[in-house]
Amino acid sequence: MTVIWTTEAVVVRVVRYGERDAILTLLTETGLVTAMARGGARPVGRLSAAARLCAQGTYVLYQGRGMGDVRQAEIARQRRALHEDVVKAAYAAYLCDLASRAIPERPDAPPAAYRQFVAVLDGLEADRVPADVLARAFELKVCAWLGVGPDWRVCIRCGAPLVETGEAPRYDPREGGLICPRCASLAGLDAVRGWPVPRKTSAVLHLLAHADIAKLHRVDLSGAMRDALSRILAHQLREFAGVGGRARQVLDEIVASLPDPPAEGHGDLDT
C-alpha cells in the first residue's frame, strides 16, 4: 500500500546518500519519520533547501514499502542564522542530534515535543535567552519524556522538600537526582560521590523543566548555576537515558575552544 501525505516538519538529521541524494530525519507533530530527498545533496536543486538541518516547512511524502520519498517541500523557515554563527550552529547541531535520538517515531511522540523543539530553535535565532540555558530547558523536557526526570523539588532518597535556605543539596550521580543535606550526611557522600550544587538548583531545575520554552525571556543565571545544570543534565541523559553523550561532548569542546564565552542574558532567574 502506498500513501501520499503532507506534514509540518523540521529536519533534525541529514545523511548524504551518494553524490546527489540525502536521507532526512524529520520531526513532525506526531514523531520522527525518515525519508529520501532525491537531489537533496546538490548545492542547488528542487529539494536542496528542504534537506538542510533545522529547515522547517511543509513536506509532501510518498510512503510505500520501506523508506519514504520527499516529493515536494515548501520551506517556511531556513534558519540561516543557525548556520552562520559558530555558537548557534554548535547548539543547533547538538539539539537536532538529541531530538533525533530521544523522540520516538511517529505516531508515538510526546504531544509537546514538536512545539518545544521548534521553540528552542526559535530561541536560538532570537538571542532572547542564552544558548546554554535553552539547551538545558530542552534537555529537561527530554529527561521527562524518557522517564529519567525526577521531581527536582524533593530529595530523591527520602522525599523531603528541598528548601532554598540553609545548606545546599547535592546531586547524587548514582541515584540521578538531588539529595537533601541530611541524606547526604547519613550516606557519607563526599564531593566526588555527591556533587555540590548552588542552593537554588532545585528551584531552577523545576522551573526550566516545566516552562514553555517559547515563553522563556531574559533568563539570568550565575556561572556556577549554569555549570551545575550543564554537568547534571549531561550525566542524567548519558547515564540514565543513554543519549547525548558524544554529541554533547563535541558541543562542549566547541564552546570551550571559543575565545569569549556567549553573552549572558539578564532577568527573571537571577541565581
Coordinates of C-alpha atoms in Angstrom, one line a residue:
M1 CA 0.0 0.0 0.0
T2 CA 1.3 3.4 -0.9
V3 CA 0.3 6.7 0.7
I4 CA 1.0 10.3 -0.1
W5 CA 0.7 12.6 2.9
T6 CA 1.6 16.1 4.0
T7 CA 3.1 17.1 7.2
E8 CA 4.7 20.1 9.0
A9 CA 8.3 19.1 9.9
V10 CA 11.7 20.2 11.0
V11 CA 14.9 18.5 9.6
V12 CA 16.8 17.0 12.6
R13 CA 19.3 14.8 10.7
V14 CA 20.8 14.8 7.2
V15 CA 22.8 11.9 5.9
R16 CA 24.3 12.1 2.4
Y17 CA 23.4 9.2 0.2
G18 CA 25.7 9.1 -2.8
E19 CA 26.5 12.3 -4.7
R20 CA 23.0 13.6 -5.3
D21 CA 20.6 12.4 -2.6
A22 CA 20.1 12.8 1.1
I23 CA 18.3 10.8 3.8
L24 CA 16.4 13.1 6.1
T25 CA 15.1 12.5 9.6
L26 CA 12.1 14.8 10.0
L27 CA 10.5 15.7 13.3
T28 CA 6.7 16.0 12.8
E29 CA 4.0 16.8 15.3
T30 CA 3.5 13.1 15.9
G31 CA 7.1 11.9 15.8
L32 CA 10.1 11.1 13.7
V33 CA 9.9 9.9 10.1
T34 CA 12.8 9.1 7.7
A35 CA 12.6 9.9 4.0
M36 CA 14.8 10.2 0.9
A37 CA 15.3 13.6 -0.6
R38 CA 16.4 12.8 -4.2
G39 CA 18.7 15.5 -5.3
G40 CA 18.8 17.0 -1.8
A41 CA 22.6 16.8 -1.5
R42 CA 23.1 19.0 -4.5
P43 CA 24.2 22.6 -3.8
V44 CA 21.3 23.9 -5.9
G45 CA 18.2 21.8 -6.6
R46 CA 14.5 21.5 -6.1
L47 CA 14.9 19.9 -2.6
S48 CA 18.2 21.4 -1.6
A49 CA 16.7 23.9 0.8
A50 CA 14.5 21.2 2.2
A51 CA 17.5 19.0 3.0
R52 CA 19.3 21.4 5.4
L53 CA 19.5 20.9 9.1
C54 CA 16.9 22.9 11.0
A55 CA 14.8 23.7 7.9
Q56 CA 11.1 23.9 8.8
G57 CA 8.2 23.7 6.4
T58 CA 5.5 21.6 4.8
Y59 CA 6.7 18.3 3.4
V60 CA 4.8 16.1 0.9
L61 CA 5.9 12.5 1.5
Y62 CA 5.3 9.4 -0.6
Q63 CA 5.3 6.3 1.6
G64 CA 5.4 2.9 0.0
R65 CA 7.3 -0.1 1.3
G66 CA 10.4 0.8 3.2
M67 CA 11.7 4.4 3.3
G68 CA 9.5 7.2 2.1
D69 CA 10.4 9.8 -0.5
V70 CA 10.1 13.6 -0.2
R71 CA 8.1 14.6 -3.3
Q72 CA 7.7 18.2 -2.5
A73 CA 8.6 20.7 0.2
E74 CA 7.6 24.3 0.9
I75 CA 10.1 25.7 3.4
A76 CA 8.8 28.4 5.8
R77 CA 12.0 28.8 7.9
Q78 CA 15.5 28.3 6.5
R79 CA 17.1 29.4 9.8
R80 CA 20.2 30.8 8.2
A81 CA 21.4 32.3 11.5
L82 CA 21.8 28.9 12.9
H83 CA 24.3 28.0 10.2
E84 CA 26.2 31.3 10.1
D85 CA 27.1 31.7 13.8
V86 CA 29.6 29.2 15.3
V87 CA 27.9 29.0 18.7
K88 CA 24.4 28.8 17.3
A89 CA 25.4 26.2 14.8
A90 CA 27.0 24.1 17.5
Y91 CA 24.0 24.2 19.8
A92 CA 21.6 23.6 16.9
A93 CA 23.5 20.5 15.7
Y94 CA 23.5 19.1 19.3
L95 CA 19.8 19.8 19.8
C96 CA 18.9 18.2 16.5
D97 CA 21.0 15.1 17.3
L98 CA 19.3 14.9 20.8
A99 CA 15.9 15.2 19.2
S100 CA 16.7 12.5 16.6
R101 CA 17.8 10.1 19.3
A102 CA 15.3 10.8 22.1
I103 CA 12.0 11.4 20.3
P104 CA 10.2 8.3 19.1
E105 CA 9.0 7.6 15.5
R106 CA 5.5 8.7 14.5
P107 CA 2.9 8.4 15.9
D108 CA 4.4 8.0 19.3
A109 CA 6.0 11.4 20.1
P110 CA 5.0 13.2 23.3
P111 CA 2.3 15.8 22.4
A112 CA 4.6 18.8 23.1
A113 CA 7.8 17.5 21.5
Y114 CA 7.4 19.2 18.1
R115 CA 6.3 22.5 19.6
Q116 CA 9.0 22.6 22.2
F117 CA 11.7 21.8 19.7
V118 CA 10.6 24.5 17.3
A119 CA 10.6 26.9 20.3
V120 CA 14.2 26.1 21.2
L121 CA 15.3 26.7 17.6
D122 CA 13.4 29.9 17.5
G123 CA 15.0 30.9 20.8
L124 CA 18.5 30.3 19.4
E125 CA 17.7 32.5 16.5
A126 CA 16.3 35.3 18.6
D127 CA 19.1 35.5 21.2
R128 CA 16.5 36.3 23.8
V129 CA 17.9 33.6 26.2
P130 CA 21.5 32.3 26.4
A131 CA 22.0 29.3 24.2
D132 CA 23.1 27.0 27.0
V133 CA 20.0 27.8 29.1
L134 CA 17.8 27.0 26.1
A135 CA 19.7 23.7 25.8
R136 CA 19.2 22.9 29.5
A137 CA 15.5 23.6 29.2
F138 CA 15.1 21.2 26.3
E139 CA 17.3 18.6 27.9
L140 CA 14.9 18.7 30.9
K141 CA 12.0 18.1 28.6
V142 CA 13.8 15.1 27.1
C143 CA 14.5 13.7 30.6
A144 CA 10.8 13.9 31.4
W145 CA 9.8 12.3 28.1
L146 CA 12.3 9.4 28.6
G147 CA 11.2 8.9 32.2
V148 CA 14.5 10.0 33.8
G149 CA 13.4 13.3 35.1
P150 CA 12.8 13.2 38.9
D151 CA 10.8 15.7 40.9
W152 CA 13.7 18.2 41.4
R153 CA 11.9 19.9 44.3
V154 CA 12.3 16.9 46.7
C155 CA 15.1 14.7 47.9
I156 CA 15.3 11.6 45.7
R157 CA 16.1 9.4 48.7
C158 CA 13.7 10.5 51.5
G159 CA 11.2 12.7 49.5
A160 CA 11.7 15.7 51.8
P161 CA 11.2 19.1 50.2
L162 CA 14.4 20.8 49.2
V163 CA 14.4 24.3 50.7
E164 CA 16.4 27.3 49.4
T165 CA 17.7 28.2 52.9
G166 CA 20.4 26.6 54.9
E167 CA 22.8 24.1 53.5
A168 CA 22.6 23.4 49.7
P169 CA 21.6 20.0 48.4
R170 CA 23.8 17.7 46.4
Y171 CA 23.4 15.8 43.2
D172 CA 23.8 12.1 43.6
P173 CA 25.1 10.7 40.2
R174 CA 24.2 7.2 41.2
E175 CA 20.6 8.0 42.1
G176 CA 20.0 10.5 39.3
G177 CA 18.6 13.3 41.5
L178 CA 19.1 15.9 44.2
I179 CA 19.5 14.8 47.8
C180 CA 19.0 16.8 51.0
P181 CA 21.8 17.6 53.4
R182 CA 20.5 15.1 55.9
C183 CA 20.6 12.1 53.5
A184 CA 24.0 13.2 52.1
S185 CA 25.3 13.2 55.7
L186 CA 23.8 9.8 56.5
A187 CA 25.2 8.3 53.3
G188 CA 28.6 9.8 53.9
L189 CA 28.6 11.4 50.4
D190 CA 31.8 13.3 49.7
A191 CA 32.4 15.9 46.9
V192 CA 33.2 13.1 44.5
R193 CA 30.2 10.8 45.1
G194 CA 27.8 13.7 45.7
W195 CA 28.2 16.8 43.6
P196 CA 27.9 20.1 45.4
V197 CA 25.4 22.4 43.6
P198 CA 24.2 26.0 44.2
R199 CA 21.5 26.4 46.8
K200 CA 18.7 27.3 44.3
T201 CA 19.5 24.5 41.9
S202 CA 16.3 22.6 42.8
A203 CA 14.1 25.6 42.0
V204 CA 15.8 26.4 38.7
L205 CA 15.7 22.8 37.5
H206 CA 12.0 22.7 38.4
L207 CA 11.2 26.0 36.7
L208 CA 13.1 25.1 33.5
A209 CA 11.6 21.6 33.4
H210 CA 8.0 22.9 33.5
A211 CA 8.5 26.1 31.5
D212 CA 7.1 26.6 28.0
I213 CA 10.4 27.3 26.1
A214 CA 8.5 29.7 23.8
K215 CA 7.8 31.9 26.8
L216 CA 11.3 32.0 28.3
H217 CA 12.6 35.5 28.2
R218 CA 15.6 37.3 29.7
V219 CA 16.8 34.5 31.9
D220 CA 19.9 35.3 34.0
L221 CA 21.8 32.5 35.8
S222 CA 25.1 32.7 37.5
G223 CA 28.1 31.0 36.0
A224 CA 28.1 28.5 38.9
M225 CA 24.5 27.7 38.3
R226 CA 24.9 27.2 34.6
D227 CA 27.9 24.9 35.1
A228 CA 26.0 22.8 37.6
L229 CA 23.0 22.5 35.3
S230 CA 25.2 21.5 32.4
R231 CA 27.1 18.8 34.4
I232 CA 23.9 17.4 36.0
L233 CA 21.9 17.1 32.8
A234 CA 24.8 15.8 30.7
H235 CA 25.2 13.0 33.3
Q236 CA 21.4 12.4 33.6
L237 CA 20.9 11.9 29.9
R238 CA 24.1 9.9 29.3
E239 CA 23.9 7.5 32.2
F240 CA 20.1 7.1 32.7
A241 CA 18.7 7.7 29.2
G242 CA 21.7 6.6 27.0
V243 CA 21.5 9.7 24.8
G244 CA 23.5 12.8 24.1
G245 CA 27.0 11.5 25.1
R246 CA 29.2 12.1 22.0
A247 CA 27.2 15.0 20.6
R248 CA 27.2 16.8 23.9
Q249 CA 31.0 16.3 24.2
V250 CA 31.5 17.8 20.8
L251 CA 29.3 20.8 21.7
D252 CA 31.2 21.3 25.0
E253 CA 34.6 21.1 23.2
I254 CA 33.5 23.7 20.6
V255 CA 32.2 26.1 23.2
A256 CA 35.3 25.7 25.3
S257 CA 37.5 26.5 22.4
L258 CA 35.9 29.9 21.7
P259 CA 38.0 32.9 22.8
D260 CA 35.0 34.6 24.6
P261 CA 32.0 32.8 26.2
P262 CA 28.5 33.6 24.9
A263 CA 27.0 36.7 26.4
E264 CA 24.7 36.1 29.4
G265 CA 21.1 37.3 29.5
H266 CA 19.6 39.3 32.3
G267 CA 16.3 38.9 34.1
D268 CA 13.9 36.7 36.0
L269 CA 16.0 33.8 37.2
D270 CA 18.9 35.7 38.9
T271 CA 20.6 32.9 40.8

